PDB file of C-alpha atoms and ligand atoms in Angstrom:
ATOM      1  CA  UNK A 120      -7.237  13.203 -10.204  1.00  0.00           C
ATOM      2  CA  UNK A 121      -4.278  10.967  -9.430  1.00  0.00           C
ATOM      3  CA  UNK A 122      -1.541  10.986 -12.083  1.00  0.00           C
ATOM      4  CA  UNK A 123       1.037   8.212 -12.178  1.00  0.00           C
ATOM      5  CA  UNK A 124       3.049   8.508 -15.409  1.00  0.00           C
ATOM      6  CA  UNK A 125       0.658   7.396 -18.213  1.00  0.00           C
ATOM      7  CA  UNK A 126      -2.102   6.341 -15.832  1.00  0.00           C
ATOM      8  CA  UNK A 127      -4.576   9.039 -14.835  1.00  0.00           C
ATOM      9  CA  UNK A 128      -7.178   8.010 -12.286  1.00  0.00           C
ATOM     10  CA  UNK A 129     -10.262  10.209 -11.977  1.00  0.00           C
ATOM     11  CA  UNK A 130     -10.947   9.186  -8.349  1.00  0.00           C
ATOM     12  CA  UNK A 131     -14.685   9.280  -9.061  1.00  0.00           C
ATOM     13  CA  UNK A 132     -14.851   5.812  -7.497  1.00  0.00           C
ATOM     14  CA  UNK A 133     -12.620   4.061  -4.955  1.00  0.00           C
ATOM     15  CA  UNK A 134      -9.469   2.511  -6.433  1.00  0.00           C
ATOM     16  CA  UNK A 135      -8.358  -1.001  -5.556  1.00  0.00           C
ATOM     17  CA  UNK A 136      -4.655  -1.815  -5.286  1.00  0.00           C
ATOM     18  CA  UNK A 137      -3.925  -5.562  -5.410  1.00  0.00           C
ATOM     19  CA  UNK A 138      -0.943  -7.037  -3.560  1.00  0.00           C
ATOM     20  CA  UNK A 139       1.793  -9.279  -4.984  1.00  0.00           C
ATOM     21  CA  UNK A 140       4.412 -10.121  -2.360  1.00  0.00           C
ATOM     22  CA  UNK A 141       7.534 -11.636  -3.937  1.00  0.00           C
ATOM     23  CA  UNK A 142       8.863 -12.613  -0.523  1.00  0.00           C
ATOM     24  CA  UNK A 143       9.567 -15.639   1.656  1.00  0.00           C
ATOM     25  CA  UNK A 144       8.035 -14.226   4.808  1.00  0.00           C
ATOM     26  CA  UNK A 145       5.055 -11.929   4.161  1.00  0.00           C
ATOM     27  CA  UNK A 146       2.470 -12.464   6.869  1.00  0.00           C
ATOM     28  CA  UNK A 147      -0.330 -13.742   4.653  1.00  0.00           C
ATOM     29  CA  UNK A 148       1.214 -14.973   1.405  1.00  0.00           C
ATOM     30  CA  UNK A 149       4.957 -15.334   2.088  1.00  0.00           C
ATOM     31  CA  UNK A 150       6.543 -17.893  -0.263  1.00  0.00           C
ATOM     32  CA  UNK A 151       3.479 -18.154  -2.532  1.00  0.00           C
ATOM     33  CA  UNK A 152       4.778 -15.905  -5.300  1.00  0.00           C
ATOM     34  CA  UNK A 153       8.535 -16.099  -4.913  1.00  0.00           C
ATOM     35  CA  UNK A 154       8.850 -17.759  -8.283  1.00  0.00           C
ATOM     36  CA  UNK A 155       8.777 -15.170 -11.061  1.00  0.00           C
ATOM     37  CA  UNK A 156       6.106 -16.760 -13.248  1.00  0.00           C
ATOM     38  CA  UNK A 157       3.768 -17.312 -10.305  1.00  0.00           C
ATOM     39  CA  UNK A 158       4.135 -13.683  -9.244  1.00  0.00           C
ATOM     40  CA  UNK A 159       3.450 -12.459 -12.786  1.00  0.00           C
ATOM     41  CA  UNK A 160       0.424 -14.755 -13.187  1.00  0.00           C
ATOM     42  CA  UNK A 161      -0.923 -13.569  -9.855  1.00  0.00           C
ATOM     43  CA  UNK A 162      -0.508  -9.909 -10.862  1.00  0.00           C
ATOM     44  CA  UNK A 163      -2.335 -10.522 -14.144  1.00  0.00           C
ATOM     45  CA  UNK A 164      -5.098 -12.349 -12.295  1.00  0.00           C
ATOM     46  CA  UNK A 165      -5.515  -9.405  -9.908  1.00  0.00           C
ATOM     47  CA  UNK A 166      -5.851  -7.062 -12.888  1.00  0.00           C
ATOM     48  CA  UNK A 167      -8.510  -9.402 -14.380  1.00  0.00           C
ATOM     49  CA  UNK A 168     -10.330  -9.290 -11.058  1.00  0.00           C
ATOM     50  CA  UNK A 169     -10.458  -5.509 -11.309  1.00  0.00           C
ATOM     51  CA  UNK A 170      -7.351  -4.145  -9.588  1.00  0.00           C
ATOM     52  CA  UNK A 171      -6.595  -0.580 -10.688  1.00  0.00           C
ATOM     53  CA  UNK A 172      -2.993  -0.888  -9.497  1.00  0.00           C
ATOM     54  CA  UNK A 173      -0.879  -3.922  -8.628  1.00  0.00           C
ATOM     55  CA  UNK A 174       1.614  -3.388  -5.778  1.00  0.00           C
ATOM     56  CA  UNK A 175       4.751  -5.522  -6.089  1.00  0.00           C
ATOM     57  CA  UNK A 176       6.953  -5.925  -3.010  1.00  0.00           C
ATOM     58  CA  UNK A 177      10.199  -7.835  -2.462  1.00  0.00           C
ATOM     59  CA  UNK A 178      10.668  -7.149   1.249  1.00  0.00           C
ATOM     60  CA  UNK A 179       8.165  -8.009   3.963  1.00  0.00           C
ATOM     61  CA  UNK A 180       7.416  -5.240   6.440  1.00  0.00           C
ATOM     62  CA  UNK A 181       5.357  -7.353   8.835  1.00  0.00           C
ATOM     63  CA  UNK A 182       6.195  -6.859  12.530  1.00  0.00           C
ATOM     64  CA  UNK A 183       9.512  -8.557  13.233  1.00  0.00           C
ATOM     65  CA  UNK A 184      10.526  -8.846   9.566  1.00  0.00           C
ATOM     66  CA  UNK A 185      14.231  -8.778   8.758  1.00  0.00           C
ATOM     67  CA  UNK A 186      15.554  -6.474   6.012  1.00  0.00           C
ATOM     68  CA  UNK A 187      16.277  -7.899   2.549  1.00  0.00           C
ATOM     69  CA  UNK A 188      19.574  -7.066   0.785  1.00  0.00           C
ATOM     70  CA  UNK A 189      19.426  -4.692  -2.172  1.00  0.00           C
ATOM     71  CA  UNK A 190      20.580  -7.230  -4.786  1.00  0.00           C
ATOM     72  CA  UNK A 191      18.028  -9.787  -3.600  1.00  0.00           C
ATOM     73  CA  UNK A 192      15.171  -7.274  -3.597  1.00  0.00           C
ATOM     74  CA  UNK A 193      16.051  -6.206  -7.147  1.00  0.00           C
ATOM     75  CA  UNK A 194      16.299  -9.843  -8.265  1.00  0.00           C
ATOM     76  CA  UNK A 195      12.866 -10.608  -6.851  1.00  0.00           C
ATOM     77  CA  UNK A 196      10.898  -7.688  -8.194  1.00  0.00           C
ATOM     78  CA  UNK A 197      12.396  -6.393 -11.449  1.00  0.00           C
ATOM     79  CA  UNK A 198      11.324  -9.241 -13.761  1.00  0.00           C
ATOM     80  CA  UNK A 199       7.822  -9.043 -12.277  1.00  0.00           C
ATOM     81  CA  UNK A 200       7.602  -5.253 -12.655  1.00  0.00           C
ATOM     82  CA  UNK A 201       8.894  -5.462 -16.222  1.00  0.00           C
ATOM     83  CA  UNK A 202       6.503  -8.230 -17.290  1.00  0.00           C
ATOM     84  CA  UNK A 203       3.397  -6.713 -15.701  1.00  0.00           C
ATOM     85  CA  UNK A 204       4.182  -3.234 -17.046  1.00  0.00           C
ATOM     86  CA  UNK A 205       4.634  -4.674 -20.537  1.00  0.00           C
ATOM     87  CA  UNK A 206       1.130  -6.153 -20.193  1.00  0.00           C
ATOM     88  CA  UNK A 207      -0.251  -2.701 -19.460  1.00  0.00           C
ATOM     89  CA  UNK A 208      -0.740  -3.208 -15.731  1.00  0.00           C
ATOM     90  CA  UNK A 209      -0.345  -0.076 -13.564  1.00  0.00           C
ATOM     91  CA  UNK A 210       2.402  -1.356 -11.269  1.00  0.00           C
ATOM     92  CA  UNK A 211       3.324   0.194  -7.976  1.00  0.00           C
ATOM     93  CA  UNK A 212       6.436  -0.949  -6.129  1.00  0.00           C
ATOM     94  CA  UNK A 213       6.531  -1.352  -2.357  1.00  0.00           C
ATOM     95  CA  UNK A 214      10.082  -0.461  -1.325  1.00  0.00           C
ATOM     96  CA  UNK A 215      12.074   1.759   1.011  1.00  0.00           C
ATOM     97  CA  UNK A 216      15.282   1.697  -1.037  1.00  0.00           C
ATOM     98  CA  UNK A 217      16.095   4.531  -3.500  1.00  0.00           C
ATOM     99  CA  UNK A 218      18.085   2.150  -5.740  1.00  0.00           C
ATOM    100  CA  UNK A 219      15.060  -0.132  -6.034  1.00  0.00           C
ATOM    101  CA  UNK A 220      12.783   2.851  -6.725  1.00  0.00           C
ATOM    102  CA  UNK A 221      15.016   4.031  -9.582  1.00  0.00           C
ATOM    103  CA  UNK A 222      15.368   0.576 -11.135  1.00  0.00           C
ATOM    104  CA  UNK A 223      11.639  -0.114 -10.803  1.00  0.00           C
ATOM    105  CA  UNK A 224      10.708   3.165 -12.510  1.00  0.00           C
ATOM    106  CA  UNK A 225      13.149   2.294 -15.289  1.00  0.00           C
ATOM    107  CA  UNK A 226      11.411  -1.100 -15.551  1.00  0.00           C
ATOM    108  CA  UNK A 227       8.018   0.580 -15.975  1.00  0.00           C
ATOM    109  CA  UNK A 228       6.428   1.002 -12.554  1.00  0.00           C
ATOM    110  CA  UNK A 229       4.119   4.003 -12.274  1.00  0.00           C
ATOM    111  CA  UNK A 230       3.994   4.469  -8.495  1.00  0.00           C
ATOM    112  CA  UNK A 231       6.416   4.065  -5.620  1.00  0.00           C
ATOM    113  CA  UNK A 232       4.861   2.967  -2.327  1.00  0.00           C
ATOM    114  CA  UNK A 233       7.234   3.661   0.555  1.00  0.00           C
ATOM    115  CA  UNK A 234       6.217   2.487   4.037  1.00  0.00           C
ATOM    116  CA  UNK A 235       9.082   4.622   5.338  1.00  0.00           C
ATOM    117  CA  UNK A 236       7.620   7.838   3.895  1.00  0.00           C
ATOM    118  CA  UNK A 237      10.585   8.548   1.573  1.00  0.00           C
ATOM    119  CA  UNK A 238      12.889   9.204   4.547  1.00  0.00           C
ATOM    120  CA  UNK A 239      15.897   7.206   3.283  1.00  0.00           C
ATOM    121  CA  UNK A 240      18.581   9.479   1.802  1.00  0.00           C
ATOM    122  CA  UNK A 241      17.972   9.708  -1.942  1.00  0.00           C
ATOM    123  CA  UNK A 242      14.396   8.382  -1.819  1.00  0.00           C
ATOM    124  CA  UNK A 243      12.728  11.717  -2.648  1.00  0.00           C
ATOM    125  CA  UNK A 244      15.187  12.344  -5.499  1.00  0.00           C
ATOM    126  CA  UNK A 245      14.500   8.869  -6.893  1.00  0.00           C
ATOM    127  CA  UNK A 246      10.858   9.740  -7.654  1.00  0.00           C
ATOM    128  CA  UNK A 247      11.119  13.499  -8.315  1.00  0.00           C
ATOM    129  CA  UNK A 248      10.947  14.391 -11.982  1.00  0.00           C
ATOM    130  CA  UNK A 249       9.927  10.896 -13.106  1.00  0.00           C
ATOM    131  CA  UNK A 250       6.155  11.451 -13.219  1.00  0.00           C
ATOM    132  CA  UNK A 251       5.686   8.380 -11.026  1.00  0.00           C
ATOM    133  CA  UNK A 252       3.147   8.533  -8.226  1.00  0.00           C
ATOM    134  CA  UNK A 253       4.355   8.494  -4.634  1.00  0.00           C
ATOM    135  CA  UNK A 254       2.498   6.828  -1.775  1.00  0.00           C
ATOM    136  CA  UNK A 255       3.798   8.250   1.504  1.00  0.00           C
ATOM    137  CA  UNK A 256       3.092   6.027   4.500  1.00  0.00           C
ATOM    138  CA  UNK A 257       3.491   6.720   8.219  1.00  0.00           C
ATOM    139  CA  UNK A 258       5.428   4.230  10.329  1.00  0.00           C
ATOM    140  CA  UNK A 259       6.607   4.671  13.922  1.00  0.00           C
ATOM    141  CA  UNK A 260       9.899   2.808  14.428  1.00  0.00           C
ATOM    142  CA  UNK A 261      11.113   0.015  12.146  1.00  0.00           C
ATOM    143  CA  UNK A 262       9.423  -3.302  11.317  1.00  0.00           C
ATOM    144  CA  UNK A 263      11.814  -5.350  13.500  1.00  0.00           C
ATOM    145  CA  UNK A 264      10.587  -3.613  16.677  1.00  0.00           C
ATOM    146  CA  UNK A 265       7.687  -1.274  15.804  1.00  0.00           C
ATOM    147  CA  UNK A 266       4.984  -3.196  17.681  1.00  0.00           C
ATOM    148  CA  UNK A 267       6.953  -3.396  20.958  1.00  0.00           C
ATOM    149  CA  UNK A 268       5.574  -0.217  22.573  1.00  0.00           C
ATOM    150  CA  UNK A 269       3.990   2.209  20.112  1.00  0.00           C
ATOM    151  CA  UNK A 270       3.238   5.533  21.814  1.00  0.00           C
ATOM    152  CA  UNK A 271       1.524   8.763  20.765  1.00  0.00           C
ATOM    153  CA  UNK A 272       0.090  11.766  22.595  1.00  0.00           C
ATOM    154  CA  UNK A 273      -2.464  12.223  19.799  1.00  0.00           C
ATOM    155  CA  UNK A 274      -2.162   9.577  17.101  1.00  0.00           C
ATOM    156  CA  UNK A 275      -4.389  11.274  14.515  1.00  0.00           C
ATOM    157  CA  UNK A 276      -2.697  14.679  14.840  1.00  0.00           C
ATOM    158  CA  UNK A 277       0.818  13.189  14.814  1.00  0.00           C
ATOM    159  CA  UNK A 278       0.228  10.957  11.809  1.00  0.00           C
ATOM    160  CA  UNK A 279      -1.454  13.814   9.927  1.00  0.00           C
ATOM    161  CA  UNK A 280       1.434  16.188  10.708  1.00  0.00           C
ATOM    162  CA  UNK A 281       3.987  13.621   9.529  1.00  0.00           C
ATOM    163  CA  UNK A 282       2.149  12.956   6.264  1.00  0.00           C
ATOM    164  CA  UNK A 283       1.669  16.672   5.617  1.00  0.00           C
ATOM    165  CA  UNK A 284       5.348  17.381   6.108  1.00  0.00           C
ATOM    166  CA  UNK A 285       6.577  14.455   3.980  1.00  0.00           C
ATOM    167  CA  UNK A 286       4.189  15.387   1.171  1.00  0.00           C
ATOM    168  CA  UNK A 287       5.521  18.963   1.347  1.00  0.00           C
ATOM    169  CA  UNK A 288       9.092  17.653   1.016  1.00  0.00           C
ATOM    170  CA  UNK A 289       8.075  15.646  -2.069  1.00  0.00           C
ATOM    171  CA  UNK A 290       6.328  18.645  -3.617  1.00  0.00           C
ATOM    172  CA  UNK A 291       9.308  20.917  -2.917  1.00  0.00           C
ATOM    173  CA  UNK A 292      11.509  18.407  -4.757  1.00  0.00           C
ATOM    174  CA  UNK A 293       9.245  18.561  -7.805  1.00  0.00           C
ATOM    175  CA  UNK A 294       6.764  15.722  -7.326  1.00  0.00           C
ATOM    176  CA  UNK A 295       3.411  16.953  -8.645  1.00  0.00           C
ATOM    177  CA  UNK A 296       0.708  17.456  -6.037  1.00  0.00           C
ATOM    178  CA  UNK A 297      -1.656  15.182  -7.976  1.00  0.00           C
ATOM    179  CA  UNK A 298       0.909  12.352  -7.958  1.00  0.00           C
ATOM    180  CA  UNK A 299       0.928  12.067  -4.158  1.00  0.00           C
ATOM    181  CA  UNK A 300      -1.089   9.645  -1.998  1.00  0.00           C
ATOM    182  CA  UNK A 301      -0.922   9.507   1.814  1.00  0.00           C
ATOM    183  CA  UNK A 302      -1.413   6.479   4.064  1.00  0.00           C
ATOM    184  CA  UNK A 303      -1.661   6.367   7.887  1.00  0.00           C
ATOM    185  CA  UNK A 304       0.039   2.948   7.914  1.00  0.00           C
ATOM    186  CA  UNK A 305      -2.292   0.647   9.832  1.00  0.00           C
ATOM    187  CA  UNK A 306      -0.297  -1.738  12.035  1.00  0.00           C
ATOM    188  CA  UNK A 307       3.006   0.073  11.530  1.00  0.00           C
ATOM    189  CA  UNK A 308       3.975   1.062  15.069  1.00  0.00           C
ATOM    190  CA  UNK A 309       0.353   1.246  16.258  1.00  0.00           C
ATOM    191  CA  UNK A 310      -1.613  -0.529  18.953  1.00  0.00           C
ATOM    192  CA  UNK A 311      -5.139  -1.766  18.344  1.00  0.00           C
ATOM    193  CA  UNK A 312      -6.522   1.438  19.869  1.00  0.00           C
ATOM    194  CA  UNK A 313      -4.255   3.591  17.685  1.00  0.00           C
ATOM    195  CA  UNK A 314      -5.461   1.731  14.580  1.00  0.00           C
ATOM    196  CA  UNK A 315      -9.103   2.165  15.576  1.00  0.00           C
ATOM    197  CA  UNK A 316      -8.693   5.871  16.280  1.00  0.00           C
ATOM    198  CA  UNK A 317      -6.973   6.421  12.936  1.00  0.00           C
ATOM    199  CA  UNK A 318      -9.555   4.357  11.095  1.00  0.00           C
ATOM    200  CA  UNK A 319     -12.460   6.286  12.595  1.00  0.00           C
ATOM    201  CA  UNK A 320     -10.743   9.567  11.756  1.00  0.00           C
ATOM    202  CA  UNK A 321      -9.611   8.887   8.198  1.00  0.00           C
ATOM    203  CA  UNK A 322     -11.462  12.041   7.164  1.00  0.00           C
ATOM    204  CA  UNK A 323      -8.926  14.043   9.201  1.00  0.00           C
ATOM    205  CA  UNK A 324      -6.136  12.417   7.166  1.00  0.00           C
ATOM    206  CA  UNK A 325      -8.012  13.136   3.927  1.00  0.00           C
ATOM    207  CA  UNK A 326      -8.358  16.776   5.046  1.00  0.00           C
ATOM    208  CA  UNK A 327      -4.599  17.204   4.467  1.00  0.00           C
ATOM    209  CA  UNK A 328      -5.575  17.429   0.799  1.00  0.00           C
ATOM    210  CA  UNK A 329      -4.224  14.251  -0.836  1.00  0.00           C
ATOM    211  CA  UNK A 330      -6.009  10.994  -1.694  1.00  0.00           C
ATOM    212  CA  UNK A 331      -5.769   8.544   1.207  1.00  0.00           C
ATOM    213  CA  UNK A 332      -4.801   4.887   0.834  1.00  0.00           C
ATOM    214  CA  UNK A 333      -5.892   2.445   3.541  1.00  0.00           C
ATOM    215  CA  UNK A 334      -4.242  -0.954   3.969  1.00  0.00           C
ATOM    216  CA  UNK A 335      -5.907  -3.221   6.501  1.00  0.00           C
ATOM    217  CA  UNK A 336      -6.281  -6.385   4.425  1.00  0.00           C
ATOM    218  CA  UNK A 337      -5.889  -9.546   6.531  1.00  0.00           C
ATOM    219  CA  UNK A 338      -3.981  -7.587   9.174  1.00  0.00           C
ATOM    220  CA  UNK A 339      -3.935  -8.306  12.882  1.00  0.00           C
ATOM    221  CA  UNK A 340      -6.564  -5.636  13.539  1.00  0.00           C
ATOM    222  CA  UNK A 341      -9.002  -7.729  11.477  1.00  0.00           C
ATOM    223  CA  UNK A 342      -8.023 -10.760  13.547  1.00  0.00           C
ATOM    224  CA  UNK A 343      -8.425  -8.780  16.780  1.00  0.00           C
ATOM    225  CA  UNK A 344     -12.110  -8.217  16.100  1.00  0.00           C
ATOM    226  CA  UNK A 345     -13.033 -11.460  14.319  1.00  0.00           C
ATOM    227  CA  UNK A 346     -10.858 -13.859  16.290  1.00  0.00           C
ATOM    228  CA  UNK A 347      -9.695 -15.348  12.989  1.00  0.00           C
ATOM    229  CA  UNK A 348      -6.272 -16.420  11.768  1.00  0.00           C
ATOM    230  CA  UNK A 349      -4.821 -14.841   8.610  1.00  0.00           C
ATOM    231  CA  UNK A 350      -6.471 -17.338   6.221  1.00  0.00           C
ATOM    232  CA  UNK A 351      -9.961 -16.547   7.533  1.00  0.00           C
ATOM    233  CA  UNK A 352      -9.866 -12.753   7.433  1.00  0.00           C
ATOM    234  CA  UNK A 353     -11.273 -12.118   3.941  1.00  0.00           C
ATOM    235  CA  UNK A 354     -14.809 -11.130   4.918  1.00  0.00           C
ATOM    236  CA  UNK A 355     -13.586  -8.908   7.739  1.00  0.00           C
ATOM    237  CA  UNK A 356     -11.088  -7.292   5.364  1.00  0.00           C
ATOM    238  CA  UNK A 357     -13.752  -6.564   2.748  1.00  0.00           C
ATOM    239  CA  UNK A 358     -15.994  -4.982   5.390  1.00  0.00           C
ATOM    240  CA  UNK A 359     -13.098  -2.843   6.580  1.00  0.00           C
ATOM    241  CA  UNK A 360     -12.261  -1.781   2.999  1.00  0.00           C
ATOM    242  CA  UNK A 361     -15.822  -0.496   2.511  1.00  0.00           C
ATOM    243  CA  UNK A 362     -15.757   1.376   5.802  1.00  0.00           C
ATOM    244  CA  UNK A 363     -12.363   2.855   4.966  1.00  0.00           C
ATOM    245  CA  UNK A 364     -13.845   4.311   1.791  1.00  0.00           C
ATOM    246  CA  UNK A 365     -16.884   5.547   3.659  1.00  0.00           C
ATOM    247  CA  UNK A 366     -14.553   7.218   6.186  1.00  0.00           C
ATOM    248  CA  UNK A 367     -12.566   9.029   3.480  1.00  0.00           C
ATOM    249  CA  UNK A 368     -10.114   6.657   1.772  1.00  0.00           C
ATOM    250  CA  UNK A 369      -9.778   6.933  -2.020  1.00  0.00           C
ATOM    251  CA  UNK A 370      -7.710   3.762  -2.433  1.00  0.00           C
ATOM    252  CA  UNK A 371      -7.636   0.434  -0.627  1.00  0.00           C
ATOM    253  CA  UNK A 372      -4.673  -1.974  -0.709  1.00  0.00           C
ATOM    254  CA  UNK A 373      -5.982  -5.555  -0.587  1.00  0.00           C
ATOM    255  CA  UNK A 374      -5.098  -9.211  -1.099  1.00  0.00           C
ATOM    256  CA  UNK A 375      -8.661 -10.270  -2.068  1.00  0.00           C
ATOM    257  CA  UNK A 376      -9.231  -8.108  -5.127  1.00  0.00           C
ATOM    258  CA  UNK A 377     -12.263  -9.771  -6.766  1.00  0.00           C
ATOM    259  CA  UNK A 378     -14.252  -9.845  -3.539  1.00  0.00           C
ATOM    260  CA  UNK A 379     -13.358  -6.242  -2.699  1.00  0.00           C
ATOM    261  CA  UNK A 380     -14.241  -4.986  -6.190  1.00  0.00           C
ATOM    262  CA  UNK A 381     -17.652  -6.713  -6.005  1.00  0.00           C
ATOM    263  CA  UNK A 382     -18.315  -5.230  -2.582  1.00  0.00           C
ATOM    264  CA  UNK A 383     -17.370  -1.740  -3.836  1.00  0.00           C
ATOM    265  CA  UNK A 384     -19.740  -2.111  -6.808  1.00  0.00           C
ATOM    266  CA  UNK A 385     -22.639  -3.014  -4.532  1.00  0.00           C
ATOM    267  CA  UNK A 386     -21.775  -0.231  -2.111  1.00  0.00           C
ATOM    268  CA  UNK A 387     -21.752   2.311  -4.967  1.00  0.00           C
ATOM    269  CA  UNK A 388     -24.918   0.976  -6.631  1.00  0.00           C
ATOM    270  CA  UNK A 389     -26.930   0.886  -3.432  1.00  0.00           C
ATOM    271  CA  UNK A 390     -26.210   4.323  -2.153  1.00  0.00           C
ATOM    272  CA  UNK A 391     -22.666   4.362  -0.820  1.00  0.00           C
ATOM    273  CA  UNK A 392     -21.187   6.279  -3.783  1.00  0.00           C
ATOM    274  CA  UNK A 393     -20.086   9.869  -3.625  1.00  0.00           C
TER     275      UNK A 393
HETATM  276  N1  HH2 B 239       0.974  -2.773   4.451  1.00  0.00           N
HETATM  277  C1  HH2 B 239       1.891  -3.715   4.175  1.00  0.00           C
HETATM  278  C2  HH2 B 239       2.865  -3.485   3.200  1.00  0.00           C
HETATM  279  N2  HH2 B 239       2.904  -2.341   2.505  1.00  0.00           N
HETATM  280  N3  HH2 B 239       1.993  -0.212   2.019  1.00  0.00           N
HETATM  281  C3  HH2 B 239       1.098   0.739   2.264  1.00  0.00           C
HETATM  282  N4  HH2 B 239       1.116   1.891   1.566  1.00  0.00           N
HETATM  283  N5  HH2 B 239       0.124   0.577   3.230  1.00  0.00           N
HETATM  284  C4  HH2 B 239       0.045  -0.555   3.980  1.00  0.00           C
HETATM  285  O1  HH2 B 239      -0.839  -0.622   4.876  1.00  0.00           O
HETATM  286  C5  HH2 B 239       1.003  -1.586   3.747  1.00  0.00           C
HETATM  287  C6  HH2 B 239       1.984  -1.372   2.739  1.00  0.00           C
HETATM  288  C7  HH2 B 239       1.840  -5.015   4.908  1.00  0.00           C
HETATM  289  O2  HH2 B 239       1.047  -5.948   4.223  1.00  0.00           O
HETATM  290  P1  HH2 B 239       1.607  -7.089   3.233  1.00  0.00           P
HETATM  291  O3  HH2 B 239       2.285  -6.503   2.052  1.00  0.00           O
HETATM  292  O4  HH2 B 239       0.496  -8.016   2.904  1.00  0.00           O
HETATM  293  O5  HH2 B 239       2.593  -7.896   4.127  1.00  0.00           O
HETATM  294  P2  HH2 B 239       4.182  -7.965   4.247  1.00  0.00           P
HETATM  295  O6  HH2 B 239       4.665  -6.602   4.644  1.00  0.00           O
HETATM  296  O7  HH2 B 239       4.409  -9.017   5.300  1.00  0.00           O
HETATM  297  O8  HH2 B 239       4.749  -8.367   2.902  1.00  0.00           O
END
């Protein structure tokens, strides 16, 4: 069971989180949904296509991305969070800033997705006691420079240890165990080999004891193996989403919701289900 305020997910099937980037520079859809009404329409469309959660972000975290100021991030996301929540969409907010977390929860979001693992001062306190879910992601370094020279002695063990310790900090602050999701953070301070090793060992991340979210949609690792640019990575991303679930993920974060939901249905119907 995953509890995010009023939304309780049984986890008896994989959950699909759709992506709405209200940014100028996201790697696959930057500038598409900067206008409020377009972002809201896109979020509603993703729900129609079967998204269980819709993840709204106002700051790109692609390699090399520059930070966005607090006021601008709030301006971009709050109207979208408010409108989608009012429509009954389970909204998660992709942010590293405690002020944005607090305002987004006030506006109705049910999960905070922090690529920085709730390490900013005040981030843990912003979610504790609210009933909102918390997705804790692992990132080595910061987006501006994280792909320069990622290094690990044992990537699976180090990522698992980080996620275990951040989840423990959240629990100690009062976040319920069944409100926490962990994510190894594909592409966040990881080489291609690191990503592959983590992907093949997702069961070791799941063994920490929290549902695992995997986000590989349209990312460079899909391009590495298919030779395709961002716009041509849908099929590769859907294949990777299925394998992520097979390897132990309970949630997948994707741009192509309808296609991923269809693929999951077939996978479950034809013998892939748990
Ligand atoms: N990936 C991105 C952003 N947020 N959150 C989680 N939990 N896991 C991920 O793998 C993850 C994430 C990057 O993808 P996207 O949002 O499409 O791009 P950008 O950061 O350029 O907006």
